[in-house]
Short mmCIF file of C-alpha atoms in Angstrom, two decimals:
data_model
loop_
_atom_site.label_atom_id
_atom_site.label_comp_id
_atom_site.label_asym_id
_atom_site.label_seq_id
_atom_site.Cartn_x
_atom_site.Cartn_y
_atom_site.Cartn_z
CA UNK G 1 0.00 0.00 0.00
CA UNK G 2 1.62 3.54 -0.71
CA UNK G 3 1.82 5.50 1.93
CA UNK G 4 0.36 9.20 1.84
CA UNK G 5 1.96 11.76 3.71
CA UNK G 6 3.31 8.95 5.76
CA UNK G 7 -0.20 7.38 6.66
CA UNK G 8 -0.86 4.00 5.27
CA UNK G 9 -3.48 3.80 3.46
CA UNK G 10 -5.77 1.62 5.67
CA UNK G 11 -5.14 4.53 8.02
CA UNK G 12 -6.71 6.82 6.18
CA UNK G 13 -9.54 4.71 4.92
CA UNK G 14 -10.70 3.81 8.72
CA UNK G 15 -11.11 7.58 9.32
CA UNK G 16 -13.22 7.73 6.37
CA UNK G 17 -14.92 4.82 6.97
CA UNK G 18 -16.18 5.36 10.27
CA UNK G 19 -16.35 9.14 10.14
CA UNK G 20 -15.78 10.16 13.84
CA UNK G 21 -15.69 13.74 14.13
CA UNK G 22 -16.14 14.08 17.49
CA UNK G 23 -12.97 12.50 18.13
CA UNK G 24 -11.00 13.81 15.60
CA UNK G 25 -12.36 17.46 17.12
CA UNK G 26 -11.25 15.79 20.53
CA UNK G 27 -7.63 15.28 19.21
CA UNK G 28 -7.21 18.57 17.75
CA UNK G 29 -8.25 20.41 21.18
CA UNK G 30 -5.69 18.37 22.96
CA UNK G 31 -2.83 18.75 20.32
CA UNK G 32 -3.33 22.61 20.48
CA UNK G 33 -4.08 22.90 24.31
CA UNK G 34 -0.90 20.12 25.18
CA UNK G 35 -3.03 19.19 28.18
CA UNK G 36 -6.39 16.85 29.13
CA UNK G 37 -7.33 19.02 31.41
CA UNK G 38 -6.85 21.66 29.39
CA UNK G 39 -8.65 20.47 26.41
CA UNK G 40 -11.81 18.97 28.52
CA UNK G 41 -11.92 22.69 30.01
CA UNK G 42 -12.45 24.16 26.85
CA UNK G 43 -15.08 21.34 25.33
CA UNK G 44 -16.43 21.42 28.38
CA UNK G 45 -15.90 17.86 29.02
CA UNK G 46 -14.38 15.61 31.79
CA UNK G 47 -10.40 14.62 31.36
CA UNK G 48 -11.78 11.19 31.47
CA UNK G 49 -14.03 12.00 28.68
CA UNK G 50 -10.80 13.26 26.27
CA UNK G 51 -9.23 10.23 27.73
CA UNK G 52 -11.60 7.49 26.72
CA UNK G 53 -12.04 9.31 23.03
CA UNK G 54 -8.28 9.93 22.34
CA UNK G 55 -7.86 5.92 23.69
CA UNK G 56 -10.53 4.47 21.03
CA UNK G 57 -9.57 7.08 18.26
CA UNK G 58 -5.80 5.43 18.87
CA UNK G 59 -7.25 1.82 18.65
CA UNK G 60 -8.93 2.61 15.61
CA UNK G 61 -6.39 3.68 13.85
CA UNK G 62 -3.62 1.54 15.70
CA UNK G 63 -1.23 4.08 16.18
CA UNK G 64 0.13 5.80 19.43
CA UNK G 65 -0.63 9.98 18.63
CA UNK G 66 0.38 11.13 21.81
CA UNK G 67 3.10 10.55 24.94
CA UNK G 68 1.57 11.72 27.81
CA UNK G 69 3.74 12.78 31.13
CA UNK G 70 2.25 14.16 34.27
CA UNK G 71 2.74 17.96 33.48
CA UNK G 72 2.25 17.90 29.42
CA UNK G 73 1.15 16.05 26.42
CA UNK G 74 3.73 15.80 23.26
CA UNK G 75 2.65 14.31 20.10
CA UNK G 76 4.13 11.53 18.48
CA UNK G 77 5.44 11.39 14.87
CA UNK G 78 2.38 9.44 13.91
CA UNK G 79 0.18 11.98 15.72
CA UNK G 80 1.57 15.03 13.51
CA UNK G 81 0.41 13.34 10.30
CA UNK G 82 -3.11 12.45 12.08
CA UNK G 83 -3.41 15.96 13.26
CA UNK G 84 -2.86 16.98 9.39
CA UNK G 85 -5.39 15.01 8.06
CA UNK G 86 -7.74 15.56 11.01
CA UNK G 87 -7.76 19.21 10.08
CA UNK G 88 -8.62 18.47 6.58
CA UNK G 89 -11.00 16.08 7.55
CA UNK G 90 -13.22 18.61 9.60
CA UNK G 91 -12.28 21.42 7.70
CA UNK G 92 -13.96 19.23 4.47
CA UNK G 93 -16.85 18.09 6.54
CA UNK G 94 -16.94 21.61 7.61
CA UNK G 95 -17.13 23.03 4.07
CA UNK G 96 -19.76 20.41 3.16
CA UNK G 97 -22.42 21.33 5.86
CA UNK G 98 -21.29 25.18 4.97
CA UNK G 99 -22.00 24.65 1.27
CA UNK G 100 -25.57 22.97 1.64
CA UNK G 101 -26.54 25.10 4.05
CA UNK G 102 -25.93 28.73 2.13
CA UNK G 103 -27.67 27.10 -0.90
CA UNK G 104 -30.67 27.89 1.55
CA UNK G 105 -29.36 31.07 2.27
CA UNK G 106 -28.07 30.36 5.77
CA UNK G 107 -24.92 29.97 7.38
CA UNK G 108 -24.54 27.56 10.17
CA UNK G 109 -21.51 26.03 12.06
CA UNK G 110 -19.27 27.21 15.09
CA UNK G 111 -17.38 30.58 14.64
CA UNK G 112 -14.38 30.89 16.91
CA UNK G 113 -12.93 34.58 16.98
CA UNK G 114 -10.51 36.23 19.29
CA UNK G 115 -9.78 40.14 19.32
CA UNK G 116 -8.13 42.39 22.29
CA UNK G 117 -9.42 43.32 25.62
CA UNK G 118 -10.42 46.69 24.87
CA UNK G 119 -11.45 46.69 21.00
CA UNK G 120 -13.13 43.19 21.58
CA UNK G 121 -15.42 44.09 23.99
CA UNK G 122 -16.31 47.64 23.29
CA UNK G 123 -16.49 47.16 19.32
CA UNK G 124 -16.28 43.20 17.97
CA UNK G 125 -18.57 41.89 20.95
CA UNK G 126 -21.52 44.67 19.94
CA UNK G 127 -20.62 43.45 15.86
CA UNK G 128 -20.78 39.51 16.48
CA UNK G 129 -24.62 40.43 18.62
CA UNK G 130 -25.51 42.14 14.92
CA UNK G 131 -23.77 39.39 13.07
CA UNK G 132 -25.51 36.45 15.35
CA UNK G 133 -29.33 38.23 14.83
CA UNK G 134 -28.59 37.73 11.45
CA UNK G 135 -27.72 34.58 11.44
CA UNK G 136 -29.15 32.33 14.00
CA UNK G 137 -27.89 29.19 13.10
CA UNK G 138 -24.29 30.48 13.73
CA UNK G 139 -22.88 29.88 17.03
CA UNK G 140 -19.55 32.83 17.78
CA UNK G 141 -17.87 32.01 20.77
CA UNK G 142 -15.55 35.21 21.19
CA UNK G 143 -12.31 35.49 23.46
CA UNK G 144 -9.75 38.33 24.09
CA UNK G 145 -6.31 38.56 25.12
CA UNK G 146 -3.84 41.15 25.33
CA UNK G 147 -0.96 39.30 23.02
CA UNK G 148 -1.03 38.79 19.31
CA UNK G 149 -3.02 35.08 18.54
CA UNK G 150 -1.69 32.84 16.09
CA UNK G 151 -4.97 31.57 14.80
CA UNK G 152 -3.64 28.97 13.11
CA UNK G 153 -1.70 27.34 15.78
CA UNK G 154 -4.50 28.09 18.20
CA UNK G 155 -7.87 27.01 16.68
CA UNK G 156 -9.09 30.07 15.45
CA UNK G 157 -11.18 30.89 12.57
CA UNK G 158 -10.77 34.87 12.70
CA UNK G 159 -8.75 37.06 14.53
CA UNK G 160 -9.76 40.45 14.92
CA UNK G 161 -7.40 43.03 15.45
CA UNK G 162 -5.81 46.63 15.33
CA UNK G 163 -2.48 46.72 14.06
CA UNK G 164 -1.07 46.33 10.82
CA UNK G 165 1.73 43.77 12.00
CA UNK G 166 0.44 40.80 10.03
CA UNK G 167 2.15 37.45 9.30
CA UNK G 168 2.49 36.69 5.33
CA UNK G 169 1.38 33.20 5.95
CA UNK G 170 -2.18 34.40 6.87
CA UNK G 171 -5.29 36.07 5.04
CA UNK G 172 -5.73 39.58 5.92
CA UNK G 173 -8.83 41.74 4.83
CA UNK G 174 -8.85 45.17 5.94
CA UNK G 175 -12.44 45.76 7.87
CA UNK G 176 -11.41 49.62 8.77
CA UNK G 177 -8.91 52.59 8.65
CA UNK G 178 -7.21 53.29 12.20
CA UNK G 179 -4.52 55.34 13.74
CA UNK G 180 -3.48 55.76 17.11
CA UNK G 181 -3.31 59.52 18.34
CA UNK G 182 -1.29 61.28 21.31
CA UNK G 183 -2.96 63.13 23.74
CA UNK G 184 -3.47 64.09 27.52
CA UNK G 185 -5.62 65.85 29.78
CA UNK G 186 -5.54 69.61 30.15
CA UNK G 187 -4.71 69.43 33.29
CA UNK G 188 -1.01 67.41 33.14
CA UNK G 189 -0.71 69.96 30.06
CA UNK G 190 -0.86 73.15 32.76
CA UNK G 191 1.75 70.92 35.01
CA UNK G 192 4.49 69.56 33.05
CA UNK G 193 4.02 71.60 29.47
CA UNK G 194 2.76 71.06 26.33
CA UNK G 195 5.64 68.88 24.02
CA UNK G 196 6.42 70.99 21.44
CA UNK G 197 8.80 68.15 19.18
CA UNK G 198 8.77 64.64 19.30
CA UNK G 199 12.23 64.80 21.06
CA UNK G 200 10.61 65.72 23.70
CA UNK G 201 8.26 63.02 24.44
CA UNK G 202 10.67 61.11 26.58
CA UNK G 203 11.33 63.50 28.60
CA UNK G 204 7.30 63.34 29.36
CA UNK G 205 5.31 61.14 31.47
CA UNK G 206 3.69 58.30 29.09
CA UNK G 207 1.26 55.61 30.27
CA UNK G 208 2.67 53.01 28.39
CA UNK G 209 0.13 50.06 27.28
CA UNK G 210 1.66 46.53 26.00
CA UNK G 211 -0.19 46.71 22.82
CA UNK G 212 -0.29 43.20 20.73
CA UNK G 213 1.25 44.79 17.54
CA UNK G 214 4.86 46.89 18.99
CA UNK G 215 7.04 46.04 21.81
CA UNK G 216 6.51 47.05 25.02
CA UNK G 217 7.33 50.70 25.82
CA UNK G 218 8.67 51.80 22.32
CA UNK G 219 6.76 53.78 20.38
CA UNK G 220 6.68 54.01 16.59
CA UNK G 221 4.87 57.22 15.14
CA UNK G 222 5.30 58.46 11.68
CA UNK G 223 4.40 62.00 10.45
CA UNK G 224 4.34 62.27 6.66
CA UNK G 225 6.94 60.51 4.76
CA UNK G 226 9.25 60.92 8.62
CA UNK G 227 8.90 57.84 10.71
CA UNK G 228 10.68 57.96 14.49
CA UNK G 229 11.08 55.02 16.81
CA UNK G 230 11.10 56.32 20.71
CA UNK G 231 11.75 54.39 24.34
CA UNK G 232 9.07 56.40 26.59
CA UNK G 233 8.16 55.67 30.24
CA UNK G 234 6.19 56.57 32.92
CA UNK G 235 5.07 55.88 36.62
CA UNK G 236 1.67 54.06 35.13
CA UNK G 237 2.05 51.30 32.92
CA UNK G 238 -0.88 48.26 31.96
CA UNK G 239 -2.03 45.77 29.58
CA UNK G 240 -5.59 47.38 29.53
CA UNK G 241 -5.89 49.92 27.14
CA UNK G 242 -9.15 51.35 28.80
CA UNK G 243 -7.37 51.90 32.38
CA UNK G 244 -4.32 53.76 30.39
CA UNK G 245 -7.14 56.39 28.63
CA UNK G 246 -8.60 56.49 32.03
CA UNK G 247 -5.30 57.30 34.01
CA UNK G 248 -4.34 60.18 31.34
CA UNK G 249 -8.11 61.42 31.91
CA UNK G 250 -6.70 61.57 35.75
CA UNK G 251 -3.89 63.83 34.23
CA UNK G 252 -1.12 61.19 34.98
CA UNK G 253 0.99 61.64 32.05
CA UNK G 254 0.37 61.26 27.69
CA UNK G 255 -1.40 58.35 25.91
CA UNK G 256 -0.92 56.85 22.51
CA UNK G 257 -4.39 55.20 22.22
CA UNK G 258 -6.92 54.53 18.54
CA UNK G 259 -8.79 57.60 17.46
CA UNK G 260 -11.89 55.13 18.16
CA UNK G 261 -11.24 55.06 21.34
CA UNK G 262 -10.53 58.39 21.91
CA UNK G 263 -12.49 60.30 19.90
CA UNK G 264 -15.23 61.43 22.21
CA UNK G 265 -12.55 62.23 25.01
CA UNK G 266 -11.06 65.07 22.37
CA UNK G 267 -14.57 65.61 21.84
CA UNK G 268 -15.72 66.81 25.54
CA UNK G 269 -12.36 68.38 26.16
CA UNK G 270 -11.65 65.84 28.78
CA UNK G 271 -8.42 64.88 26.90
CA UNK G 272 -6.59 67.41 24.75
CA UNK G 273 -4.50 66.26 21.28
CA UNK G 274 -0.85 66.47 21.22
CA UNK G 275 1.66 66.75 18.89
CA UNK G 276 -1.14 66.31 16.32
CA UNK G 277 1.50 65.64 12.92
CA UNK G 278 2.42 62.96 14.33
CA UNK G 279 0.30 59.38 14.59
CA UNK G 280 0.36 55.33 14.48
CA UNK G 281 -1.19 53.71 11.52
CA UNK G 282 -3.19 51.15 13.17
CA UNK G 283 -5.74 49.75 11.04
CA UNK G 284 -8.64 46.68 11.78
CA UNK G 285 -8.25 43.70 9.99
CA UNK G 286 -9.80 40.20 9.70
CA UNK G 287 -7.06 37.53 9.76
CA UNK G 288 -7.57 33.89 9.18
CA UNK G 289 -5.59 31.19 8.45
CA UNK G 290 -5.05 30.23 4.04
CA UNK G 291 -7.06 26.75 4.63
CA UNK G 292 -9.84 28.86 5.74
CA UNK G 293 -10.51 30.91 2.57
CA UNK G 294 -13.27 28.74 1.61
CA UNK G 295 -14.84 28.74 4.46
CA UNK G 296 -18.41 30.14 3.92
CA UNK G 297 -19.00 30.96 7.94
CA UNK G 298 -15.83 32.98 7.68
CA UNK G 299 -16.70 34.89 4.70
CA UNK G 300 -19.78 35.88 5.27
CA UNK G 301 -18.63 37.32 9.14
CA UNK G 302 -16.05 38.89 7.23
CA UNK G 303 -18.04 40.36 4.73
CA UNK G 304 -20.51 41.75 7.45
CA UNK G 305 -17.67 43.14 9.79
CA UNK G 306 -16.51 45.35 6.71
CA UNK G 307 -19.92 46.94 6.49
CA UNK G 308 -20.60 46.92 9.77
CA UNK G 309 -16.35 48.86 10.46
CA UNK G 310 -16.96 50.69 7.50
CA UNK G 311 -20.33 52.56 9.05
CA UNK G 312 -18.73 52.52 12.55
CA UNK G 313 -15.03 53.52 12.09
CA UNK G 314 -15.40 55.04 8.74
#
């Protein structure tokens, strides 16, 4: 029998054969999550449960896929290929259910999206509400973190961010224009000066936010064709965009923070712009990995978050 990517060809015919999604779904959880425990948390299942499946899926296809030791789970050789193919597998079946169902006009199927703290829950959560009343036989299950995801790696279908740091090996489409703006309150203004150069901003107080897109505590602005790289810091520093605007509301120092965000601050006067020629292009984008591109779920919530950006942020 030839082999196919390394998998015999019996292999690959008992998958087919007996069609067991569940456990194939099972084993892709634990390969990404390296843990039982971890992956039964997140299907909402007992370890024993991802035990007993991962034991029968190994029977059936009489191959060991994973060593397990008491901290961590590794995947064998033979696991890598099965993980390949299981990911094709359910990405097919996924496809197929995708493709019937849109014939009737509907869109069905689970959507897993992640976005930052901030942006995700002020601005994508409100979206995927829109996008679900829509759409009722699509089930979103949204999560947020405050470090870049690799959606790939991690079992994502879309990743929702603000930055325009994007790896090639991914689909990006471009839901909104963005830029990040400098500013403070009036009141640290009166106390420490208004900066009247960029050479002067470290020099300043700045309430420093670990963004997902730029290293911590360097900030990259660019005015015109000029682009500057500069090491600020100040006594307030977070992961949580919304305490930083909050903190230079308290007049504690200057924030680099999205016009969205911002925007009705400079509005009421509570925050005041500063050196406005200079800014951070920081666009929204839908990212998602290449086998996803025929994914029907994921382009039709990608088509919707455009229009629904292009209102909001436009």
């Amino acid at each position: 029998m030839k082999p196919i990517l390394g998998l015999c060809f019996d292999c690959l015919q008992i998958v087919f054969k007996n069609l067991i999604p569940e456990d194939l779904r099972v084993f892709l959880v634990v390969v990404r999550r390296a843990s039982f425990a971890a992956a039964a948390q997140e299907l909402g299942a007992s370890p024993a449960y991802v035990s007993k499946r991962i034991r029968l899926l190994e029977e059936e296809l009489a191959v060991k896929l994973l060593h397990r030791t008491t901290r961590r789970v590794a995947v064998t050789e033979e696991g890598e290929r099965v993980f390949q193919w299981a990911q094709r597998i359910l990405d097919d079946i996924d496809h197929l259910v995708q493709d019937v169902s849109t014939t009737r006009g509907q869109v069905r199927g689970l959507l897993r999206v992640s976005s930052s703290f901030g942006f995700g829950r002020n601005v994508v959560a409100p979206a995927l509400s829109k996008l679900i009343a829509q759409h009722p036989d699509l089930q979103v299950r949204l999560e947020v973190f405050d470090r870049i995801v690799d959606v790939a790696a991690e079992g994502f279908d879309l990743d929702v961010r603000v930055g325009d740091d994007i790896a090639p090996h991914l689909i990006a489409r471009q839901l909104a224009a963005n830029h990040r703006v400098l500013c403070a309150a009036p009141s640290y203004l009166q106390r420490r000066g208004v900066p009247r150069s960029i050479d002067e901003l470290p020099a300043h107080d700045c309430l420093v936010i670990k963004e997902r897109d730029h290293p911590f505590g360097v900030w990259k602005l660019r005015a015109g064709a000029e682009e500057r790289s500069l090491k600020v810091t100040g006594p307030l520093s977070t992961n949580n965009g919304e305490m930083a605007v909050q903190w230079a509301v308290d007049g504690h120092g200057i924030v680099l923070r999205s016009i969205w965000d911002v925007q009705p601050l400079l509005g009421s006067g509570q925050l005041l712009p500063v050196l406005t020629g200079w800014r951070q292009d920081a666009n929204v984008w839908a990212v998602y990995p290449s086998r996803l591109s025929r994914s029907a779920k994921v382009r039709v919530a990608v088509e919707f978050l455009q229009d629904y950006f292009g209102k909001l942020l436009g």
